[in-house]
Amino acid sequence: MRKDNVELICNIAELAGLFQKSSGLSDFLQTVVSVVAYHMRAAVCSIYLYDDQSRELVLTATQGLNPESIGKVRLKLGEGLTGLALKELRPIREGRGSRNPNFKFIPGIREEQYQAFLAVPILRGLERVGVLVLQDPVENYFDENDTKALQAIAAQLAATIENAKLLITLHQMQERQAAGQAETRQTALPSELGMKFIRGVPASAGIAVGRALPIGMSEDHFVVKPEAGMPSWTLDDFRRALAKTEDQIEQLQLSVEEKLTDVASMIFSAHLLILKDDKFSGAMESLIRQGVPVADAVARVVQEYVHLFGNSNNPRLREKVQDVRDIGRRLLNNLRSGEESQSDYAGRVIVASELMPSDILKLSAQRVEGLALVAGGLTSHVAILARSLQLPMVIVEDRSLLHVDEDTVIAIDGEQGNLYINPTPDVLRNFEELRRTRQVMETHLQNVADETYTRDGQRVHVLCNINMLSEVPAALRLKAEGVGLYRSEFPFIVRNDFPSEEEQYRVYRKLIDGMGDRPVIFRTLDIGGDKMLSYFPIVNESNPFLGLRAIRFSLRHRHIFEQQLRALLRAGHQTKLHIMFPLVASVEDFTEARDIVHACMQSLEQEGIPYNRAPKLGAMIELPSAVEIVEELAAEADFLSIGGNDLVQYMLAVDRTNEAISDLYVAHHPAVLRALHRVAQAAHRHGRPVSFCGEMAADPKMIPFLVGIGIRVLSVEARQIPRVQQIVRSLDAAQAAEKARRILQMGRIRDVARALEGNGG
């Protein structure tokens, strides 16, 4: 039979289907090995999970070996070929495994008849999760393609298997946990109080009105309570609710994968594994059999799990608190009948102290109305993700909001930053009128032109910033002339593990195909600062904005960088490929990155894989050091791109996420404007294209200055394109250049501000 490993690599739907075929944790892992063995046409497939405490690998599931050996076979890190693969974090392939001096014979598991051996480590970031092993009686049965396929499969399964591993840890905690937990009382803002207005910070535009649902990580919200007056449901009612909840989550996962193929990454896998875990649903059923009312049984088990998760020393278990609460809420809702049985968040405004990117994705998939985030939990990528998903969001500093009664009506204006608790009928009418007015404005603004010119005929290209593939239709509808900045980190940030080369390739290719013949500029991975990966080993940096981020991270972790570059080069085959490196601080940063691109091109050539042979490589100018050497960078790079937001931050030494000093973040500071002019001049002298990405590119006061210093490519969010076009069309480029010349001679912020407003200079 022919191996169809390529099908398995990319078939996310089949991986989601593994949940449908399984009834619990053990059954799920057994289904995994069976499916992988079938697709790889291998006699044996086994999963070994790594126990951090004992530093041992434990055989957890197998197809082909003695099933009685499950849970009994244990290998030290580095022991045998399997242990060696995990210790050295590399695949091991042997034509005849027993000939390798590291091979360890284990009597009783019936592996002596198998010759060919292939093991790949299962990693979450760089942390060890386990090993996926294939064996077959035919010598030299596995080849290089099989190795790559198994690596891709391991990467796809890593997050789900890690969740399974977390459940095993939870079971061990439960065994040690003393029976009974004290219930925590809530301190809430009563819903019957009069209207309260809170002035916040706008994070994502839009209007949202709905009933509050606090999901703070404090003890106040650890308890899922049944409502008073609930009917006396039966065990059969519970089983129907359980089956309905499972079906909802499976359908939700499939729906998300269809709509958000680049970032979905089985984000509801933890929900499904917990729900199917016999110690979760089984414990509920046991309580019901003992005579505990169904709703109380659900609440009691959910409370226990939330308490265990929330008080764990394992940060990954703590991340699952909201998943458990969501399952409890769904089960209780599905016990009822009527419209609410859909268990979505329609009509809800989420109140939270902290949200992970994956939380934003899950809430969006469940039709949440809007988000109110208490200050301290804001990071730029969370706000960017909310904007990409068109979720209204406001940031507030009033922590009492975390204790608002559930179902209290909240109204938020994500454009102005206003939040109302218990809004009056007049406020609600005003919100509805504001919603209608903005819809009319958006419809009017969508009358955009294919090309943009100033009044005196200067061509200005208006491109868009893209975070997710779901934004492409809006970009095309609003006549984006291309993608000036694709933030490639978003598939990394919202996932539970590094996407494989194959997964990245598919995302990049879809973006290129979606944009047709329009240019797409890919920014390589930009993490660090306020954009952290939950699955990457946490480094305690005193100032992460000055730490291991962006190109520094990529150069330090070359294997991750190479995977991304290979995926980009493959996706860009027979297209005009543009790759730019973020946070370049020196010419050496750029040339080292360029050398790695060339090395990836050579490896693809040797492997006979089609790739782009002439990619355009650019440098992002975001640091004062890059401004100082911009002449040398312009001579080396194919193009330059100014990252305005970071450039302001680093020029002025102002953390742009720190609300306490937000007033010091002044984009029109004379030093910033002179740096922008210097970069534009250097690019022009060397005949290099230069673009501008950042908030200034959509600022009506700053656009004339940017055009005046010679910037002819602006990259903004898609919805801002019509407004930017209108402003550019109203300009006379020659007059803008003269005004920019006068502004560049000013040394005081207030003088520049008056000149930009048109009242001076």
GROMACS .gro file of N, CA and C in nm, residues 583-685:
model
  309
  583LEU      N    1   1.352   4.496   1.342
  583LEU     CA    2   1.441   4.540   1.451
  583LEU      C    3   1.589   4.522   1.416
  584VAL      N    4   1.625   4.552   1.294
  584VAL     CA    5   1.765   4.545   1.253
  584VAL      C    6   1.843   4.656   1.323
  585ALA      N    7   1.951   4.618   1.393
  585ALA     CA    8   2.030   4.716   1.469
  585ALA      C    9   2.165   4.744   1.405
  586SER      N   10   2.206   4.658   1.312
  586SER     CA   11   2.338   4.675   1.252
  586SER      C   12   2.336   4.616   1.111
  587VAL      N   13   2.438   4.651   1.033
  587VAL     CA   14   2.451   4.591   0.900
  587VAL      C   15   2.470   4.441   0.914
  588GLU      N   16   2.541   4.400   1.020
  588GLU     CA   17   2.566   4.257   1.042
  588GLU      C   18   2.436   4.181   1.067
  589ASP      N   19   2.341   4.242   1.138
  589ASP     CA   20   2.211   4.177   1.157
  589ASP      C   21   2.151   4.142   1.021
  590PHE      N   22   2.154   4.238   0.931
  590PHE     CA   23   2.092   4.217   0.800
  590PHE      C   24   2.170   4.114   0.719
  591THR      N   25   2.301   4.126   0.714
  591THR     CA   26   2.379   4.036   0.629
  591THR      C   27   2.376   3.893   0.683
  592GLU      N   28   2.372   3.875   0.817
  592GLU     CA   29   2.363   3.740   0.872
  592GLU      C   30   2.229   3.677   0.834
  593ALA      N   31   2.122   3.756   0.845
  593ALA     CA   32   1.991   3.705   0.806
  593ALA      C   33   1.988   3.671   0.656
  594ARG      N   34   2.049   3.757   0.576
  594ARG     CA   35   2.054   3.732   0.432
  594ARG      C   36   2.132   3.605   0.401
  595ASP      N   37   2.242   3.581   0.474
  595ASP     CA   38   2.320   3.459   0.453
  595ASP      C   39   2.236   3.334   0.484
  596ILE      N   40   2.150   3.343   0.587
  596ILE     CA   41   2.066   3.228   0.621
  596ILE      C   42   1.962   3.205   0.511
  597VAL      N   43   1.912   3.312   0.452
  597VAL     CA   44   1.820   3.298   0.338
  597VAL      C   45   1.889   3.222   0.225
  598HIS      N   46   2.012   3.262   0.195
  598HIS     CA   47   2.086   3.196   0.087
  598HIS      C   48   2.114   3.049   0.120
  599ALA      N   49   2.141   3.020   0.248
  599ALA     CA   50   2.164   2.881   0.289
  599ALA      C   51   2.036   2.798   0.271
  600CYS      N   52   1.923   2.858   0.303
  600CYS     CA   53   1.795   2.788   0.283
  600CYS      C   54   1.768   2.764   0.135
  601MET      N   55   1.806   2.859   0.052
  601MET     CA   56   1.790   2.843  -0.092
  601MET      C   57   1.875   2.726  -0.142
  602GLN      N   58   1.996   2.715  -0.091
  602GLN     CA   59   2.084   2.605  -0.131
  602GLN      C   60   2.027   2.470  -0.088
  603SER      N   61   1.972   2.463   0.034
  603SER     CA   62   1.918   2.335   0.081
  603SER      C   63   1.794   2.295   0.001
  604LEU      N   64   1.711   2.393  -0.036
  604LEU     CA   65   1.594   2.362  -0.118
  604LEU      C   66   1.636   2.317  -0.258
  605GLU      N   67   1.743   2.378  -0.309
  605GLU     CA   68   1.796   2.338  -0.440
  605GLU      C   69   1.843   2.193  -0.436
  606GLN      N   70   1.916   2.157  -0.331
  606GLN     CA   71   1.967   2.021  -0.318
  606GLN      C   72   1.854   1.919  -0.303
  607GLU      N   73   1.746   1.961  -0.241
  607GLU     CA   74   1.633   1.870  -0.220
  607GLU      C   75   1.539   1.866  -0.340
  608GLY      N   76   1.565   1.951  -0.440
  608GLY     CA   77   1.481   1.952  -0.559
  608GLY      C   78   1.343   2.011  -0.536
  609ILE      N   79   1.330   2.101  -0.437
  609ILE     CA   80   1.201   2.162  -0.404
  609ILE      C   81   1.193   2.299  -0.471
  610PRO      N   82   1.088   2.329  -0.547
  610PRO     CA   83   1.076   2.460  -0.613
  610PRO      C   84   1.073   2.574  -0.511
  611TYR      N   85   1.140   2.684  -0.545
  611TYR     CA   86   1.147   2.798  -0.453
  611TYR      C   87   1.175   2.925  -0.533
  612ASN      N   88   1.159   3.038  -0.469
  612ASN     CA   89   1.187   3.166  -0.531
  612ASN      C   90   1.339   3.188  -0.533
  613ARG      N   91   1.393   3.210  -0.650
  613ARG     CA   92   1.539   3.221  -0.664
  613ARG      C   93   1.592   3.363  -0.653
  614ALA      N   94   1.502   3.460  -0.646
  614ALA     CA   95   1.549   3.600  -0.638
  614ALA      C   96   1.460   3.682  -0.545
  615PRO      N   97   1.452   3.643  -0.417
  615PRO     CA   98   1.367   3.719  -0.325
  615PRO      C   99   1.425   3.857  -0.297
  616LYS      N  100   1.339   3.956  -0.282
  616LYS     CA  101   1.381   4.089  -0.240
  616LYS      C  102   1.387   4.091  -0.087
  617LEU      N  103   1.500   4.132  -0.033
  617LEU     CA  104   1.522   4.130   0.111
  617LEU      C  105   1.533   4.273   0.164
  618GLY      N  106   1.453   4.305   0.265
  618GLY     CA  107   1.449   4.441   0.316
  618GLY      C  108   1.479   4.449   0.464
  619ALA      N  109   1.508   4.570   0.509
  619ALA     CA  110   1.537   4.596   0.650
  619ALA      C  111   1.433   4.692   0.705
  620MET      N  112   1.383   4.661   0.825
  620MET     CA  113   1.292   4.753   0.892
  620MET      C  114   1.374   4.850   0.975
  621ILE      N  115   1.343   4.978   0.960
  621ILE     CA  116   1.412   5.082   1.036
  621ILE      C  117   1.325   5.117   1.155
  622GLU      N  118   1.367   5.067   1.274
  622GLU     CA  119   1.287   5.087   1.395
  622GLU      C  120   1.373   5.132   1.513
  623LEU      N  121   1.504   5.136   1.494
  623LEU     CA  122   1.595   5.167   1.604
  623LEU      C  123   1.681   5.289   1.571
  624PRO      N  124   1.719   5.367   1.671
  624PRO     CA  125   1.811   5.480   1.645
  624PRO      C  126   1.940   5.434   1.578
  625SER      N  127   1.990   5.314   1.615
  625SER     CA  128   2.115   5.266   1.555
  625SER      C  129   2.097   5.243   1.406
  626ALA      N  130   1.977   5.195   1.365
  626ALA     CA  131   1.951   5.173   1.223
  626ALA      C  132   1.945   5.305   1.148
  627VAL      N  133   1.893   5.408   1.213
  627VAL     CA  134   1.889   5.541   1.149
  627VAL      C  135   2.031   5.592   1.125
  628GLU      N  136   2.119   5.569   1.222
  628GLU     CA  137   2.257   5.618   1.210
  628GLU      C  138   2.334   5.549   1.098
  629ILE      N  139   2.298   5.425   1.066
  629ILE     CA  140   2.371   5.351   0.961
  629ILE      C  141   2.281   5.327   0.839
  630VAL      N  142   2.181   5.413   0.822
  630VAL     CA  143   2.083   5.390   0.717
  630VAL      C  144   2.146   5.393   0.578
  631GLU      N  145   2.252   5.470   0.560
  631GLU     CA  146   2.320   5.474   0.430
  631GLU      C  147   2.376   5.336   0.396
  632GLU      N  148   2.442   5.274   0.494
  632GLU     CA  149   2.499   5.141   0.472
  632GLU      C  150   2.390   5.036   0.453
  633LEU      N  151   2.282   5.047   0.529
  633LEU     CA  152   2.171   4.953   0.514
  633LEU      C  153   2.105   4.967   0.377
  634ALA      N  154   2.089   5.091   0.333
  634ALA     CA  155   2.028   5.114   0.201
  634ALA      C  156   2.115   5.056   0.090
  635ALA      N  157   2.246   5.055   0.112
  635ALA     CA  158   2.336   5.000   0.011
  635ALA      C  159   2.327   4.847   0.006
  636GLU      N  160   2.294   4.784   0.119
  636GLU     CA  161   2.289   4.637   0.125
  636GLU      C  162   2.150   4.581   0.094
  637ALA      N  163   2.046   4.646   0.144
  637ALA     CA  164   1.911   4.592   0.134
  637ALA      C  165   1.848   4.625  -0.001
  638ASP      N  166   1.748   4.546  -0.039
  638ASP     CA  167   1.674   4.573  -0.163
  638ASP      C  168   1.567   4.678  -0.142
  639PHE      N  169   1.520   4.693  -0.017
  639PHE     CA  170   1.421   4.795   0.013
  639PHE      C  171   1.424   4.822   0.163
  640LEU      N  172   1.365   4.935   0.203
  640LEU     CA  173   1.357   4.973   0.344
  640LEU      C  174   1.211   4.993   0.382
  641SER      N  175   1.181   4.967   0.507
  641SER     CA  176   1.047   4.993   0.559
  641SER      C  177   1.061   5.053   0.698
  642ILE      N  178   0.996   5.166   0.719
  642ILE     CA  179   1.004   5.233   0.849
  642ILE      C  180   0.893   5.180   0.938
  643GLY      N  181   0.929   5.122   1.052
  643GLY     CA  182   0.831   5.079   1.151
  643GLY      C  183   0.808   5.192   1.249
  644GLY      N  184   0.711   5.275   1.219
  644GLY     CA  185   0.693   5.400   1.292
  644GLY      C  186   0.668   5.384   1.440
  645ASN      N  187   0.584   5.289   1.480
  645ASN     CA  188   0.549   5.275   1.622
  645ASN      C  189   0.671   5.244   1.708
  646ASP      N  190   0.750   5.146   1.665
  646ASP     CA  191   0.870   5.112   1.742
  646ASP      C  192   0.976   5.221   1.732
  647LEU      N  193   0.988   5.286   1.618
  647LEU     CA  194   1.089   5.391   1.605
  647LEU      C  195   1.063   5.503   1.705
  648VAL      N  196   0.937   5.544   1.720
  648VAL     CA  197   0.904   5.647   1.819
  648VAL      C  198   0.940   5.597   1.958
  649GLN      N  199   0.903   5.473   1.989
  649GLN     CA  200   0.929   5.417   2.121
  649GLN      C  201   1.077   5.417   2.156
  650TYR      N  202   1.159   5.375   2.062
  650TYR     CA  203   1.302   5.364   2.091
  650TYR      C  204   1.374   5.498   2.079
  651MET      N  205   1.328   5.585   1.992
  651MET     CA  206   1.388   5.718   1.983
  651MET      C  207   1.368   5.796   2.113
  652LEU      N  208   1.248   5.781   2.172
  652LEU     CA  209   1.213   5.860   2.290
  652LEU      C  210   1.227   5.783   2.420
  653ALA      N  211   1.263   5.654   2.413
  653ALA     CA  212   1.275   5.570   2.532
  653ALA      C  213   1.145   5.571   2.612
  654VAL      N  214   1.033   5.552   2.540
  654VAL     CA  215   0.901   5.549   2.603
  654VAL      C  216   0.834   5.417   2.568
  655ASP      N  217   0.803   5.337   2.669
  655ASP     CA  218   0.731   5.212   2.648
  655ASP      C  219   0.589   5.245   2.604
  656ARG      N  220   0.553   5.209   2.483
  656ARG     CA  221   0.423   5.249   2.429
  656ARG      C  222   0.307   5.173   2.490
  657THR      N  223   0.334   5.070   2.571
  657THR     CA  224   0.225   4.999   2.639
  657THR      C  225   0.209   5.046   2.783
  658ASN      N  226   0.291   5.141   2.827
  658ASN     CA  227   0.286   5.190   2.965
  658ASN      C  228   0.196   5.312   2.973
  659GLU      N  229   0.075   5.291   3.032
  659GLU     CA  230  -0.022   5.400   3.038
  659GLU      C  231   0.028   5.518   3.121
  660ALA      N  232   0.117   5.492   3.218
  660ALA     CA  233   0.163   5.598   3.308
  660ALA      C  234   0.242   5.706   3.235
  661ILE      N  235   0.304   5.668   3.121
  661ILE     CA  236   0.385   5.766   3.048
  661ILE      C  237   0.338   5.779   2.903
  662SER      N  238   0.211   5.745   2.880
  662SER     CA  239   0.160   5.751   2.742
  662SER      C  240   0.166   5.891   2.684
  663ASP      N  241   0.159   5.992   2.771
  663ASP     CA  242   0.163   6.130   2.720
  663ASP      C  243   0.301   6.167   2.665
  664LEU      N  244   0.402   6.088   2.698
  664LEU     CA  245   0.538   6.116   2.649
  664LEU      C  246   0.565   6.050   2.514
  665TYR      N  247   0.473   5.964   2.471
  665TYR     CA  248   0.485   5.899   2.340
  665TYR      C  249   0.434   5.997   2.236
  666VAL      N  250   0.524   6.077   2.180
  666VAL     CA  251   0.488   6.188   2.091
  666VAL      C  252   0.547   6.161   1.953
  667ALA      N  253   0.461   6.119   1.861
  667ALA     CA  254   0.510   6.083   1.728
  667ALA      C  255   0.568   6.202   1.653
  668HIS      N  256   0.522   6.324   1.685
  668HIS     CA  257   0.571   6.443   1.613
  668HIS      C  258   0.689   6.510   1.684
  669HIS      N  259   0.759   6.437   1.770
  669HIS     CA  260   0.881   6.490   1.832
  669HIS      C  261   0.981   6.525   1.722
  670PRO      N  262   1.047   6.641   1.732
  670PRO     CA  263   1.142   6.682   1.627
  670PRO      C  264   1.247   6.576   1.594
  671ALA      N  265   1.295   6.505   1.695
  671ALA     CA  266   1.398   6.402   1.670
  671ALA      C  267   1.342   6.290   1.584
  672VAL      N  268   1.216   6.253   1.608
  672VAL     CA  269   1.153   6.148   1.528
  672VAL      C  270   1.137   6.194   1.384
  673LEU      N  271   1.089   6.315   1.365
  673LEU     CA  272   1.065   6.365   1.229
  673LEU      C  273   1.195   6.377   1.151
  674ARG      N  274   1.302   6.420   1.217
  674ARG     CA  275   1.431   6.430   1.149
  674ARG      C  276   1.484   6.291   1.112
  675ALA      N  277   1.460   6.193   1.199
  675ALA     CA  278   1.502   6.056   1.168
  675ALA      C  279   1.427   6.002   1.046
  676LEU      N  280   1.298   6.029   1.039
  676LEU     CA  281   1.218   5.985   0.923
  676LEU      C  282   1.270   6.047   0.794
  677HIS      N  283   1.302   6.174   0.800
  677HIS     CA  284   1.353   6.244   0.682
  677HIS      C  285   1.487   6.186   0.638
  678ARG      N  286   1.571   6.155   0.735
  678ARG     CA  287   1.703   6.101   0.706
  678ARG      C  288   1.693   5.965   0.636
  679VAL      N  289   1.598   5.882   0.684
  679VAL     CA  290   1.579   5.750   0.623
  679VAL      C  291   1.528   5.765   0.480
  680ALA      N  292   1.430   5.852   0.461
  680ALA     CA  293   1.373   5.872   0.327
  680ALA      C  294   1.479   5.922   0.229
  681GLN      N  295   1.563   6.013   0.274
  681GLN     CA  296   1.668   6.068   0.188
  681GLN      C  297   1.770   5.960   0.149
  682ALA      N  298   1.809   5.877   0.245
  682ALA     CA  299   1.906   5.771   0.216
  682ALA      C  300   1.849   5.672   0.116
  683ALA      N  301   1.722   5.635   0.134
  683ALA     CA  302   1.659   5.541   0.040
  683ALA      C  303   1.658   5.599  -0.101
  684HIS      N  304   1.625   5.725  -0.113
  684HIS     CA  305   1.619   5.788  -0.245
  684HIS      C  306   1.758   5.796  -0.309
  685ARG      N  307   1.858   5.827  -0.228
  685ARG     CA  308   1.994   5.838  -0.282
  685ARG      C  309   2.042   5.705  -0.339
   0.00000   0.00000   0.00000
